[in-house]
Short mmCIF file of C-alpha atoms (C1' of nucleotides) in Angstrom, two decimals:
data_model
loop_
_atom_site.label_atom_id
_atom_site.label_comp_id
_atom_site.label_asym_id
_atom_site.label_seq_id
_atom_site.Cartn_x
_atom_site.Cartn_y
_atom_site.Cartn_z
CA UNK C 1 7.43 -29.63 -8.37
CA UNK C 2 4.98 -26.70 -8.05
CA UNK C 3 7.50 -23.19 -7.32
CA UNK C 4 6.43 -20.40 -5.11
CA UNK C 5 4.99 -18.08 -7.04
CA UNK C 6 5.73 -14.31 -6.50
CA UNK C 7 5.76 -10.95 -7.85
CA UNK C 8 8.77 -8.27 -9.18
CA UNK C 9 10.31 -6.56 -6.44
CA UNK C 10 8.51 -3.10 -5.79
CA UNK C 11 5.24 -4.44 -6.85
CA UNK C 12 2.33 -5.41 -4.97
CA UNK C 13 -1.21 -7.08 -4.85
CA UNK C 14 -3.95 -5.76 -3.26
CA UNK C 15 -6.78 -7.59 -1.93
CA UNK C 16 -10.47 -6.59 -1.78
CA UNK C 17 -10.03 -4.61 1.11
CA UNK C 18 -6.99 -2.47 -0.13
CA UNK C 19 -8.59 -2.15 -3.45
CA UNK C 20 -11.54 -0.44 -2.20
CA UNK C 21 -9.49 1.91 -0.02
CA UNK C 22 -7.56 2.84 -2.85
CA UNK C 23 -10.91 3.51 -4.93
CA UNK C 24 -11.85 6.00 -2.20
CA UNK C 25 -8.99 7.75 -2.52
CA UNK C 26 -9.22 8.09 -6.78
CA UNK C 27 -12.96 8.67 -6.79
CA UNK C 28 -12.36 11.25 -4.20
CA UNK C 29 -9.51 13.36 -6.05
CA UNK C 30 -11.45 12.73 -9.08
CA UNK C 31 -14.83 14.30 -7.53
CA UNK C 32 -12.79 17.25 -6.98
CA UNK C 33 -11.15 17.67 -10.26
CA UNK C 34 -14.36 17.15 -12.15
CA UNK C 35 -15.85 19.75 -9.90
CA UNK C 36 -13.11 22.47 -11.36
CA UNK C 37 -13.39 21.53 -14.76
CA UNK C 38 -10.85 18.83 -15.68
CA UNK C 39 -11.45 16.37 -18.34
CA UNK C 40 -10.00 12.99 -18.43
CA UNK C 41 -7.39 11.52 -20.31
CA UNK C 42 -5.66 8.09 -20.31
CA UNK C 43 -2.24 7.26 -22.20
CA UNK C 44 -0.08 4.26 -22.97
CA UNK C 45 1.84 2.28 -20.40
CA UNK C 46 4.30 2.19 -22.67
CA UNK C 47 6.22 5.09 -24.51
CA UNK C 48 8.87 5.19 -27.06
CA UNK C 49 12.10 6.06 -25.11
CA UNK C 50 12.97 8.86 -27.60
CA UNK C 51 9.91 10.87 -25.64
CA UNK C 52 11.28 9.63 -22.11
CA UNK C 53 14.83 10.07 -22.31
CA UNK C 54 16.51 13.34 -21.31
CA UNK C 55 13.19 14.72 -19.40
CA UNK C 56 14.42 13.79 -16.00
CA UNK C 57 17.76 14.50 -15.58
CA UNK C 58 20.56 11.88 -15.77
CA UNK C 59 19.01 9.90 -12.27
CA UNK C 60 15.78 10.12 -14.08
CA UNK C 61 17.03 8.29 -17.19
CA UNK C 62 18.48 5.71 -14.76
CA UNK C 63 15.32 4.94 -13.24
CA UNK C 64 13.50 4.38 -16.50
CA UNK C 65 12.07 0.55 -16.98
CA UNK C 66 12.96 -0.33 -20.55
CA UNK C 67 11.07 -2.69 -22.29
CA UNK C 68 12.74 -5.18 -24.62
CA UNK C 69 12.40 -5.17 -28.16
CA UNK C 70 10.98 -8.17 -29.55
CA UNK C 71 11.81 -10.21 -32.65
CA UNK C 72 15.19 -11.20 -33.68
CA UNK C 73 17.79 -8.18 -32.16
CA UNK C 74 20.41 -11.05 -31.89
CA UNK C 75 20.39 -11.96 -35.16
CA UNK C 76 20.73 -7.83 -36.35
CA UNK C 77 23.63 -7.78 -33.59
CA UNK C 78 25.57 -10.79 -34.36
CA UNK C 79 25.21 -10.24 -38.31
CA UNK C 80 28.92 -9.61 -39.48
CA UNK C 81 27.25 -6.95 -41.86
CA UNK C 82 25.80 -5.24 -38.83
CA UNK C 83 26.08 -1.17 -38.81
CA UNK C 84 26.10 -1.39 -35.05
CA UNK C 85 28.79 0.50 -33.87
CA UNK C 86 27.98 2.14 -30.86
CA UNK C 87 26.22 2.01 -27.67
CA UNK C 88 23.30 4.35 -28.59
CA UNK C 89 23.14 2.14 -32.01
CA UNK C 90 23.17 -1.32 -30.33
CA UNK C 91 20.90 0.66 -27.41
CA UNK C 92 18.17 1.42 -30.28
CA UNK C 93 18.41 -2.68 -31.52
CA UNK C 94 17.60 -4.20 -28.23
CA UNK C 95 14.73 -1.65 -26.43
CA UNK C 96 13.28 1.63 -28.15
CA UNK C 97 10.31 1.43 -25.35
CA UNK C 98 9.81 2.55 -21.61
CA UNK C 99 7.16 2.52 -19.03
CA UNK C 100 5.96 5.83 -18.09
CA UNK C 101 8.19 7.24 -15.53
CA UNK C 102 5.39 10.24 -14.44
CA UNK C 103 2.84 11.72 -16.39
CA UNK C 104 3.56 14.71 -17.11
CA UNK C 105 5.75 14.21 -20.09
CA UNK C 106 3.46 11.49 -21.57
CA UNK C 107 0.98 14.38 -21.73
CA UNK C 108 2.89 17.03 -23.63
CA UNK C 109 3.72 14.80 -25.85
CA UNK C 110 -0.26 14.30 -26.22
CA UNK C 111 -0.72 17.82 -25.98
CA UNK C 112 1.21 18.11 -29.15
CA UNK C 113 0.28 15.30 -30.81
CA UNK C 114 -3.54 16.18 -30.23
CA UNK C 115 -2.66 19.90 -31.07
CA UNK C 116 -5.18 20.78 -33.66
CA UNK C 117 -7.86 18.99 -31.92
CA UNK C 118 -7.65 20.82 -28.13
CA UNK C 119 -9.05 23.57 -27.20
CA UNK C 120 -6.94 25.71 -24.66
CA UNK C 121 -6.37 26.31 -22.33
CA UNK C 122 -6.71 22.54 -22.11
CA UNK C 123 -7.72 21.06 -18.53
CA UNK C 124 -6.91 17.64 -18.11
CA UNK C 125 -6.63 14.90 -15.46
CA UNK C 126 -5.02 11.50 -15.65
CA UNK C 127 -4.90 8.78 -13.00
CA UNK C 128 -2.65 6.14 -13.69
CA UNK C 129 0.08 4.32 -12.80
CA UNK C 130 3.91 4.83 -13.20
CA UNK C 131 6.83 2.75 -13.15
CA UNK C 132 10.59 3.65 -11.42
CA UNK C 133 13.25 1.59 -11.57
CA UNK C 134 14.20 3.00 -7.71
CA UNK C 135 15.31 0.70 -4.75
CA UNK C 136 11.78 0.00 -3.01
CA UNK C 137 11.75 1.72 0.51
CA UNK C 138 9.22 3.03 2.86
CA UNK C 139 6.56 4.98 1.02
CA UNK C 140 8.93 4.44 -1.87
CA UNK C 141 7.73 1.71 -4.46
CA UNK C 142 8.31 0.88 -8.13
CA UNK C 143 4.96 0.75 -9.53
CA UNK C 144 2.74 3.69 -8.21
CA UNK C 145 -0.24 5.53 -9.42
CA UNK C 146 -0.39 9.40 -9.34
CA UNK C 147 -3.18 11.89 -10.44
CA UNK C 148 -2.58 14.71 -12.06
CA UNK C 149 -4.15 17.97 -13.08
CA UNK C 150 -2.59 19.96 -15.47
CA UNK C 151 -3.66 23.29 -17.68
CA UNK C 152 -1.77 23.90 -20.39
CA UNK C 153 -2.11 27.02 -23.11
CA UNK C 154 -2.70 29.29 -20.53
CA UNK C 155 0.31 31.56 -18.48
CA UNK C 156 -2.27 33.16 -15.89
CA UNK C 157 -1.65 32.02 -12.34
CA UNK C 158 -4.87 31.65 -11.46
CA UNK C 159 -4.83 28.08 -13.11
CA UNK C 160 -2.03 28.03 -10.18
CA UNK C 161 -4.54 29.56 -7.71
CA UNK C 162 -6.98 26.54 -8.91
CA UNK C 163 -4.57 24.35 -8.34
CA UNK C 164 -3.93 24.95 -4.92
CA UNK C 165 -7.66 25.13 -4.01
CA UNK C 166 -7.92 21.70 -5.62
CA UNK C 167 -5.26 20.04 -3.52
CA UNK C 168 -6.55 22.28 -0.14
CA UNK C 169 -10.14 20.35 -0.98
CA UNK C 170 -9.14 17.13 -1.84
CA UNK C 171 -6.67 17.13 1.33
CA UNK C 172 -9.51 17.38 3.85
CA UNK C 173 -12.04 15.51 1.79
CA UNK C 174 -9.87 12.81 2.67
CA UNK C 175 -9.31 13.61 6.24
CA UNK C 176 -5.73 14.84 5.82
CA UNK C 177 -6.16 18.49 7.69
CA UNK C 178 -2.77 18.19 8.83
CA UNK C 179 -1.06 18.61 5.76
CA UNK C 180 1.43 21.54 4.44
CA UNK C 181 1.19 23.32 1.10
CA UNK C 182 4.92 24.24 0.49
CA UNK C 183 5.37 26.83 -2.71
CA UNK C 184 8.35 28.08 -4.15
CA UNK C 185 9.49 30.16 -7.53
CA UNK C 186 12.06 28.61 -9.43
CA UNK C 187 13.14 32.21 -10.78
CA UNK C 188 12.93 33.21 -6.78
CA UNK C 189 15.49 30.82 -6.96
CA UNK C 190 17.48 31.48 -10.09
CA UNK C 191 17.59 35.18 -8.82
CA UNK C 192 19.07 33.78 -5.74
CA UNK C 193 21.77 32.13 -7.60
CA UNK C 194 22.08 35.09 -9.53
CA UNK C 195 22.89 37.01 -6.21
CA UNK C 196 24.59 34.75 -4.35
CA UNK C 197 27.19 33.88 -7.24
CA UNK C 198 25.71 33.34 -10.72
CA UNK C 199 22.88 31.94 -12.40
CA UNK C 200 24.67 29.01 -13.63
CA UNK C 201 24.72 27.65 -10.11
CA UNK C 202 21.17 27.57 -9.58
CA UNK C 203 20.71 23.79 -10.04
CA UNK C 204 23.82 23.49 -7.46
CA UNK C 205 21.88 25.26 -4.67
CA UNK C 206 18.97 23.81 -5.89
CA UNK C 207 19.66 20.39 -5.07
CA UNK C 208 21.67 21.51 -1.86
CA UNK C 209 19.00 23.53 -0.35
CA UNK C 210 16.16 21.50 -0.55
CA UNK C 211 18.04 19.12 2.20
CA UNK C 212 17.75 21.75 4.72
CA UNK C 213 15.60 20.41 7.18
CA UNK C 214 17.62 17.03 6.56
CA UNK C 215 21.42 17.97 6.57
CA UNK C 216 20.94 21.45 8.46
CA UNK C 217 22.81 24.39 7.59
CA UNK C 218 26.42 22.79 8.02
CA UNK C 219 25.33 19.94 5.88
CA UNK C 220 24.53 22.38 3.23
CA UNK C 221 27.60 24.30 3.61
CA UNK C 222 29.82 21.11 3.64
CA UNK C 223 28.09 20.20 0.44
CA UNK C 224 28.23 23.41 -1.62
CA UNK C 225 31.82 24.40 0.16
CA UNK C 226 32.87 21.26 -1.85
CA UNK C 227 31.93 22.45 -5.50
CA UNK C 228 33.82 25.55 -4.82
CA UNK C 229 31.36 28.05 -3.15
CA UNK C 230 33.29 30.41 -0.77
CA UNK C 231 32.02 31.41 2.59
CA UNK C 232 30.79 34.97 1.57
CA UNK C 233 28.65 33.57 -0.90
CA UNK C 234 27.31 30.86 1.40
CA UNK C 235 26.65 33.68 3.79
CA UNK C 236 24.80 35.56 1.67
CA UNK C 237 22.61 32.41 0.52
CA UNK C 238 21.74 31.49 4.26
CA UNK C 239 21.00 35.13 4.72
CA UNK C 240 18.26 34.90 2.54
CA UNK C 241 16.60 31.22 2.73
CA UNK C 242 16.66 31.15 6.42
CA UNK C 243 14.25 34.50 6.10
CA UNK C 244 11.45 33.49 8.45
CA UNK C 245 7.83 35.51 9.07
CA UNK C 246 4.69 35.81 7.67
CA UNK C 247 4.63 35.20 4.06
CA UNK C 248 4.05 38.83 2.70
CA UNK C 249 6.86 40.03 5.15
CA UNK C 250 9.51 37.55 3.86
CA UNK C 251 8.33 38.32 0.51
CA UNK C 252 9.68 41.89 0.85
CA UNK C 253 12.46 41.36 2.93
CA UNK C 254 13.62 38.86 -0.30
CA UNK C 255 12.39 41.36 -2.77
CA UNK C 256 14.87 43.65 -1.37
CA UNK C 257 17.59 40.98 -1.78
CA UNK C 258 17.12 40.34 -4.86
CA UNK C 259 16.77 44.04 -6.40
CA UNK C 260 19.89 43.31 -8.73
CA UNK C 261 18.27 40.15 -10.29
CA UNK C 262 15.18 40.89 -12.97
CA UNK C 263 14.39 37.12 -13.21
CA UNK C 264 14.22 36.76 -8.95
CA UNK C 265 12.23 39.64 -8.95
CA UNK C 266 9.56 38.29 -11.58
CA UNK C 267 9.27 35.33 -9.31
CA UNK C 268 8.69 37.26 -6.33
CA UNK C 269 5.94 39.50 -8.00
CA UNK C 270 4.16 35.97 -9.21
CA UNK C 271 4.63 34.69 -5.27
CA UNK C 272 2.77 37.80 -4.75
CA UNK C 273 0.13 37.96 -7.03
CA UNK C 274 -0.99 34.24 -5.94
CA UNK C 275 -0.80 34.98 -2.26
CA UNK C 276 -2.77 38.33 -2.81
CA UNK C 277 -5.56 36.38 -4.92
CA UNK C 278 -5.84 33.60 -1.98
CA UNK C 279 -6.84 36.52 0.34
CA UNK C 280 -10.47 36.93 -0.38
CA UNK C 281 -10.79 33.29 -0.89
CA UNK C 282 -9.23 32.34 2.84
CA UNK C 283 -11.39 35.22 4.05
CA UNK C 284 -15.12 33.89 3.67
CA UNK C 285 -13.77 30.60 4.60
CA UNK C 286 -13.40 28.74 8.40
CA UNK C 287 -10.84 26.87 7.11
CA UNK C 288 -8.34 29.07 5.37
CA UNK C 289 -5.65 27.32 2.76
CA UNK C 290 -2.30 27.59 4.69
CA UNK C 291 0.38 28.48 1.94
CA UNK C 292 3.42 27.98 3.10
CA UNK C 293 6.60 29.61 1.42
CA UNK C 294 9.91 28.05 1.44
CA UNK C 295 12.19 29.21 -1.00
CA UNK C 296 14.60 26.04 0.31
CA UNK C 297 12.05 24.16 -1.98
CA UNK C 298 13.85 23.21 -4.71
CA UNK C 299 11.88 19.77 -6.45
CA UNK C 300 13.74 17.74 -8.66
CA UNK C 301 12.50 17.62 -12.39
CA UNK C 302 14.35 19.81 -14.45
CA UNK C 303 11.33 21.10 -16.47
CA UNK C 304 9.98 23.14 -13.62
CA UNK C 305 10.34 27.31 -14.36
CA UNK C 306 7.98 29.04 -12.33
CA UNK C 307 5.88 28.16 -9.50
CA UNK C 308 7.00 24.90 -7.49
CA UNK C 309 4.71 23.00 -5.61
CA UNK C 310 4.84 20.38 -2.25
CA UNK C 311 2.53 19.14 0.17
CA UNK C 312 4.03 16.94 3.02
CA UNK C 313 1.64 15.59 5.77
CA UNK C 314 2.67 17.00 9.38
CA UNK C 315 0.89 13.93 10.80
CA UNK C 316 2.25 10.14 10.84
CA UNK C 317 5.67 8.95 10.08
CA UNK C 318 5.70 9.30 6.59
CA UNK C 319 7.98 12.17 5.74
CA UNK C 320 8.29 12.25 1.83
CA UNK C 321 5.25 14.18 0.00
CA UNK C 322 2.51 13.24 -1.04
CA UNK C 323 1.99 15.69 -4.02
CA UNK C 324 3.99 17.97 -5.95
CA UNK C 325 3.49 19.78 -8.67
CA UNK C 326 4.63 23.15 -10.84
CA UNK C 327 4.65 25.23 -13.80
CA UNK C 328 6.69 24.25 -16.51
CA UNK C 329 6.83 26.70 -19.43
CA UNK C 330 8.58 24.83 -22.35
CA UNK C 331 7.83 20.84 -21.92
CA UNK C 332 5.97 20.98 -25.32
CA UNK C 333 8.81 22.50 -26.75
CA UNK C 334 10.96 20.03 -26.82
CA UNK C 335 8.07 18.04 -28.33
CA UNK C 336 8.01 21.01 -31.35
CA UNK C 337 5.00 23.05 -30.37
CA UNK C 338 6.35 26.24 -28.20
CA UNK C 339 5.16 29.08 -26.63
CA UNK C 340 2.86 26.78 -24.50
CA UNK C 341 3.03 27.16 -20.84
CA UNK C 342 1.48 24.24 -18.35
CA UNK C 343 1.44 24.37 -15.00
CA UNK C 344 0.18 20.80 -12.98
CA UNK C 345 -0.41 18.85 -10.05
CA UNK C 346 0.33 15.32 -8.92
CA UNK C 347 -0.98 13.32 -6.09
CA UNK C 348 0.73 10.43 -5.22
CA UNK C 349 -2.08 7.82 -4.36
CA UNK C 350 0.40 5.05 -2.68
CA UNK C 351 1.66 7.52 -0.16
CA UNK C 352 -1.47 9.26 0.67
CA UNK C 353 -2.89 5.48 1.44
CA UNK C 354 -0.29 5.17 3.72
CA UNK C 355 -0.62 8.53 5.59
CA UNK C 356 -4.53 7.42 5.93
CA UNK C 357 -4.45 4.00 6.97
CA UNK C 358 -1.46 4.89 9.38
CA UNK C 359 -3.80 7.48 10.68
CA UNK C 360 -6.99 5.70 10.26
CA UNK C 361 -8.99 7.85 7.96
CA UNK C 362 -10.80 5.82 6.06
CA UNK C 363 -14.74 5.33 6.71
CA UNK C 364 -14.96 2.01 8.23
CA UNK C 365 -18.27 1.26 5.88
CA UNK C 366 -15.34 0.43 3.12
CA UNK C 367 -14.47 -2.46 4.75
CA UNK C 368 -17.68 -4.13 4.14
CA UNK C 369 -19.01 -6.01 1.58
CA UNK C 370 -21.85 -4.46 -0.72
CA UNK C 371 -23.77 -7.60 -0.27
CA UNK C 372 -27.16 -6.60 2.15
CA UNK C 373 -28.40 -9.79 2.19
CA UNK C 374 -27.60 -13.50 2.20
CA UNK C 375 -30.31 -16.31 0.63
CA UNK C 376 -30.45 -19.59 2.33
CA UNK C 377 -31.45 -22.47 0.89
CA UNK C 378 -30.91 -25.97 2.03
CA UNK C 379 -32.33 -28.54 -0.38
CA UNK C 380 -33.21 -28.15 -4.29
CA UNK C 381 -36.56 -26.93 -3.94
CA UNK C 382 -35.90 -24.03 -1.75
CA UNK C 383 -32.73 -23.35 -3.92
CA UNK C 384 -35.06 -23.18 -7.13
CA UNK C 385 -37.15 -20.41 -4.67
CA UNK C 386 -33.97 -18.55 -3.36
CA UNK C 387 -32.75 -17.88 -7.36
CA UNK C 388 -36.08 -16.02 -7.86
CA UNK C 389 -36.25 -14.32 -4.48
CA UNK C 390 -32.39 -13.08 -4.89
CA UNK C 391 -33.26 -12.53 -8.65
CA UNK C 392 -36.28 -9.88 -7.17
CA UNK C 393 -34.19 -8.52 -4.51
CA UNK C 394 -31.55 -7.37 -6.88
CA UNK C 395 -34.39 -6.04 -9.06
CA UNK C 396 -35.26 -3.73 -6.10
CA UNK C 397 -31.85 -2.69 -6.27
CA UNK C 398 -30.97 -4.26 -2.94
CA UNK C 399 -27.61 -6.45 -3.50
CA UNK C 400 -28.01 -9.91 -2.66
CA UNK C 401 -26.22 -12.92 -2.93
CA UNK C 402 -28.04 -16.74 -2.89
CA UNK C 403 -25.50 -19.37 -0.73
CA UNK C 404 -24.53 -21.46 -3.66
CA UNK C 405 -23.89 -24.83 -1.90
CA UNK C 406 -26.43 -27.03 -0.25
CA UNK C 407 -25.88 -29.47 2.40
CA UNK C 408 -23.54 -32.27 1.15
CA UNK C 409 -21.92 -34.67 3.81
CA UNK C 410 -24.04 -35.81 6.58
CA UNK C 411 -22.69 -33.56 8.82
CA UNK C 412 -23.46 -30.74 6.89
CA UNK C 413 -27.09 -32.12 6.46
CA UNK C 414 -27.55 -32.12 10.45
CA UNK C 415 -26.39 -28.74 10.26
CA UNK C 416 -27.00 -27.09 7.38
CA UNK C 417 -27.25 -23.10 8.72
CA UNK C 418 -24.02 -23.65 9.54
CA UNK C 419 -21.95 -22.79 6.55
CA UNK C 420 -24.28 -20.23 5.30
CA UNK C 421 -24.14 -18.59 8.95
CA UNK C 422 -20.33 -18.16 8.60
CA UNK C 423 -20.57 -16.91 5.48
CA UNK C 424 -22.53 -14.28 6.84
CA UNK C 425 -20.73 -13.68 9.45
CA UNK C 426 -17.53 -13.56 8.16
CA UNK C 427 -18.22 -11.19 5.42
CA UNK C 428 -20.35 -8.97 7.48
CA UNK C 429 -23.63 -9.37 5.59
CA UNK C 430 -26.26 -8.16 7.50
CA UNK C 431 -29.20 -9.37 6.89
CA UNK C 432 -30.07 -13.24 5.66
CA UNK C 433 -33.15 -14.84 4.42
CA UNK C 434 -34.00 -18.39 5.69
CA UNK C 435 -36.62 -20.16 3.07
CA UNK C 436 -38.36 -22.36 5.42
CA UNK C 437 -39.13 -26.09 4.31
CA UNK C 438 -42.98 -25.03 5.09
CA UNK C 439 -42.81 -22.12 2.22
CA UNK C 440 -42.42 -19.39 4.89
CA UNK C 441 -39.39 -16.69 4.40
CA UNK C 442 -37.70 -15.59 7.71
CA UNK C 443 -35.81 -12.32 7.67
CA UNK C 444 -33.02 -12.58 10.12
CA UNK C 445 -30.84 -9.85 11.14
CA UNK C 446 -27.66 -10.61 12.36
CA UNK C 447 -26.45 -8.08 14.25
CA UNK C 448 -29.95 -8.19 16.59
CA UNK C 449 -30.20 -11.76 16.21
CA UNK C 450 -33.73 -11.18 15.43
CA UNK C 451 -35.67 -12.83 13.34
CA UNK C 452 -39.40 -12.07 11.55
CA UNK C 453 -41.62 -13.95 9.09
CA UNK C 454 -42.42 -12.02 6.20
CA UNK C 455 -43.80 -11.69 2.87
CA UNK C 456 -41.22 -11.27 0.14
CA UNK C 457 -42.55 -7.85 -0.71
CA UNK C 458 -41.99 -7.32 3.33
CA UNK C 459 -38.97 -7.98 3.19
CA UNK C 460 -37.90 -5.62 0.07
CA UNK C 461 -39.72 -2.89 1.40
CA UNK C 462 -38.08 -3.46 4.89
CA UNK C 463 -34.43 -3.81 3.48
CA UNK C 464 -35.07 -0.95 0.96
CA UNK C 465 -36.08 1.91 3.56
CA UNK C 466 -32.71 1.31 5.85
CA UNK C 467 -30.53 3.37 4.45
"C1'" G P 1 23.94 2.48 -8.08
"C1'" U P 2 26.20 2.13 -2.88
"C1'" G P 3 25.94 0.63 2.84
"C1'" G P 4 23.21 -2.43 6.60
"C1'" U P 5 19.04 -5.22 7.85
"C1'" U P 6 14.93 -8.77 7.71
"C1'" U P 7 12.72 -14.19 6.56
"C1'" U P 8 10.82 -20.28 11.29
"C1'" A P 9 3.08 -23.14 10.87
"C1'" G P 10 -2.08 -20.20 6.60
"C1'" C P 11 -0.85 -14.68 9.55
"C1'" U P 12 2.11 -12.46 13.51
"C1'" C P 13 6.46 -13.83 15.78
"C1'" A P 14 9.44 -17.29 19.88
"C1'" G P 15 13.78 -20.27 19.37
"C1'" U P 16 19.78 -20.18 25.20
"C1'" U P 17 27.41 -21.15 24.14
"C1'" G P 18 25.77 -25.23 17.43
"C1'" G P 19 23.29 -30.54 20.59
"C1'" U P 20 17.33 -35.65 21.23
"C1'" U P 21 10.81 -35.20 19.01
"C1'" A P 22 11.32 -26.76 16.47
"C1'" G P 23 7.35 -23.74 20.13
"C1'" A P 24 3.46 -19.89 21.43
"C1'" G P 25 -0.78 -16.77 19.93
"C1'" U P 26 -4.23 -16.63 16.09
"C1'" G P 27 -7.03 -18.95 12.08
"C1'" C P 28 -8.47 -23.82 10.33
"C1'" C P 29 -10.68 -28.82 11.17
"C1'" U P 30 -13.59 -31.76 14.83
"C1'" G P 31 -16.89 -32.32 19.20
"C1'" A P 32 -19.80 -30.14 23.59
"C1'" U P 33 -24.74 -27.37 19.89
"C1'" U P 34 -31.40 -32.62 17.34
"C1'" G P 35 -32.53 -27.40 10.37
"C1'" U P 36 -29.11 -20.73 13.07
"C1'" G P 37 -23.57 -17.68 13.29
"C1'" G P 38 -19.75 -14.55 16.60
"C1'" U P 39 -18.75 -16.18 22.48
"C1'" U P 40 -16.72 -20.26 25.69
"C1'" C P 41 -14.65 -24.98 26.40
"C1'" A P 42 -12.10 -29.81 24.95
"C1'" G P 43 -9.83 -32.38 21.13
"C1'" G P 44 -6.76 -32.34 15.93
"C1'" A P 45 -4.51 -31.42 11.63
"C1'" G P 46 -0.84 -28.25 9.57
"C1'" G P 47 6.45 -26.56 9.52
"C1'" U P 48 11.10 -28.41 2.48
"C1'" C P 49 13.35 -23.20 9.24
"C1'" G P 50 13.63 -18.09 1.57
"C1'" C P 51 16.98 -20.83 -2.10
"C1'" G P 52 22.00 -23.32 -3.23
"C1'" G P 53 26.77 -24.57 -1.66
"C1'" G P 54 30.42 -25.01 2.76
"C1'" U P 55 32.46 -25.71 7.83
"C1'" U P 56 31.32 -30.09 11.66
"C1'" C P 57 30.18 -36.11 14.49
"C1'" G P 58 26.05 -33.05 14.30
"C1'" A P 59 23.33 -26.61 11.82
"C1'" G P 60 17.38 -23.20 12.70
"C1'" C P 61 21.86 -20.98 15.22
"C1'" C P 62 28.56 -20.37 12.06
"C1'" C P 63 30.85 -19.22 6.99
"C1'" C P 64 30.46 -17.92 1.45
"C1'" G P 65 26.85 -16.78 -2.41
"C1'" U P 66 21.56 -15.77 -4.35
"C1'" A P 67 16.51 -13.75 -3.48
"C1'" U P 68 13.69 -10.89 -0.42
"C1'" C P 69 11.64 -7.17 2.92
"C1'" C P 70 12.60 -3.14 5.48
"C1'" C P 71 16.34 1.24 6.53
"C1'" A P 72 20.08 4.88 5.26
"C1'" C P 73 22.41 7.87 1.15
"C1'" C P 74 21.42 9.11 -3.63
"C1'" C P 75 16.56 10.67 -5.71
"C1'" C P 76 11.37 11.11 -5.81
"C1'" A P 77 4.91 10.93 -5.72
#
RNA sequence: GUGGUUUUAGCUCAGUUGGUUAGAGUGCCUGAUUGUGGUUCAGGAGGUCGCGGGUUCGAGCCCCGUAUCCCACCCCA
């Protein structure tokens, strides 16, 4: 008995229309990456678990897809002489590989392994799927694609500036003009923690205030009170993160409040530098980049140390981020290469797709087949002619197909045009060439329903000149 | 990992307090149409009601388990 096939939870098939739309997004982003001087790399689907574990926090470790070792692991475990005593030793016997969780950590691993071949600063982009064992929901998949651009080996903030421009250019090209690019700085968060209580509470504060727009001030206060924050500390916190106004003005206000924190002041200086560098760029364009400072922006991944970015679409119903990134000063340090700073951004292909699909931002032409003309023959003789004609059309650069089947049943022989016409119609193929038994070629425009008897050269000429 | 929800024809969905033979739209097939498609009209085919148990004289409907979809939390692209 045939079983109903299925695919794993959180994964999806993509039909021709979806793939074409996804590739449109990918190629748009890739074009921008290349324009800014980034070079492509690819890394394996699987990494050693030792590469992945501990890089994304406790939550991240839980979400790693682990790959079961092949081989006789059971024999090793049940062997009476087995040395396995601890959970760790057991885990190592049954699994030592995992599916990549993001593209940044594999990239850091790549940089360390290839440090002698790489010319720094190294600017790479990478567009590949990643996997997370999360529970699927809207905008959240277990298999999804990230498009990353990173620069390592340069601590200049001009890299941040380039990445900001990449975000803007790519989203505008895709038609997502109504997006919000939020920026914050981990050092500012550290400064806030220092001024509010102590630098050790940066993570508690970051996690809590990141939810500010979701659970509100009351919710954040409640969460932090449960963690032992005093009311006066929370008052100081909200005095800072609720500052509103123009970017420059709120930075100045923040500066006065973070006077006692060297790290906080450093973060402010970095943010100021980026805003100032952006000014000449914005003055020379009709569409200035709208960079929004947001001191409540935290972002989870624990390796960020400097600027952090997040992108959300302000149109449509998907509220989660469609891009994110930041600077990490010591990611390669874990793998033994210190003093190499990096900064990168990521585009979330699948969420960008969801936004664009809802807002109908895909070009109409993406839905059609690339076939421009369908050659229709109705017997062995004209089919031979058709083979030749199709070949010549293709040689002339015209995407063509020869309808492969001849009428078989009596009914089909009575109406031999029916199937090819239906096919051309269903696939929106704009032209057909009908091979008459008298040797004439008829070019038919399917939308205008016009037919013209033409020579092959005229047909090629006609189809080549039409866009 | 916690809580809620969805699943009925190829697709989108109805289905009453448990009661004869489970419906609609769309798509598909056939014909009206004598080498020519989309429209219209007429007819036709197509359903293990996610899966496995249970209650009942009787279950698409009630109960338990399981899978799956979606939603919230956690976290994130």
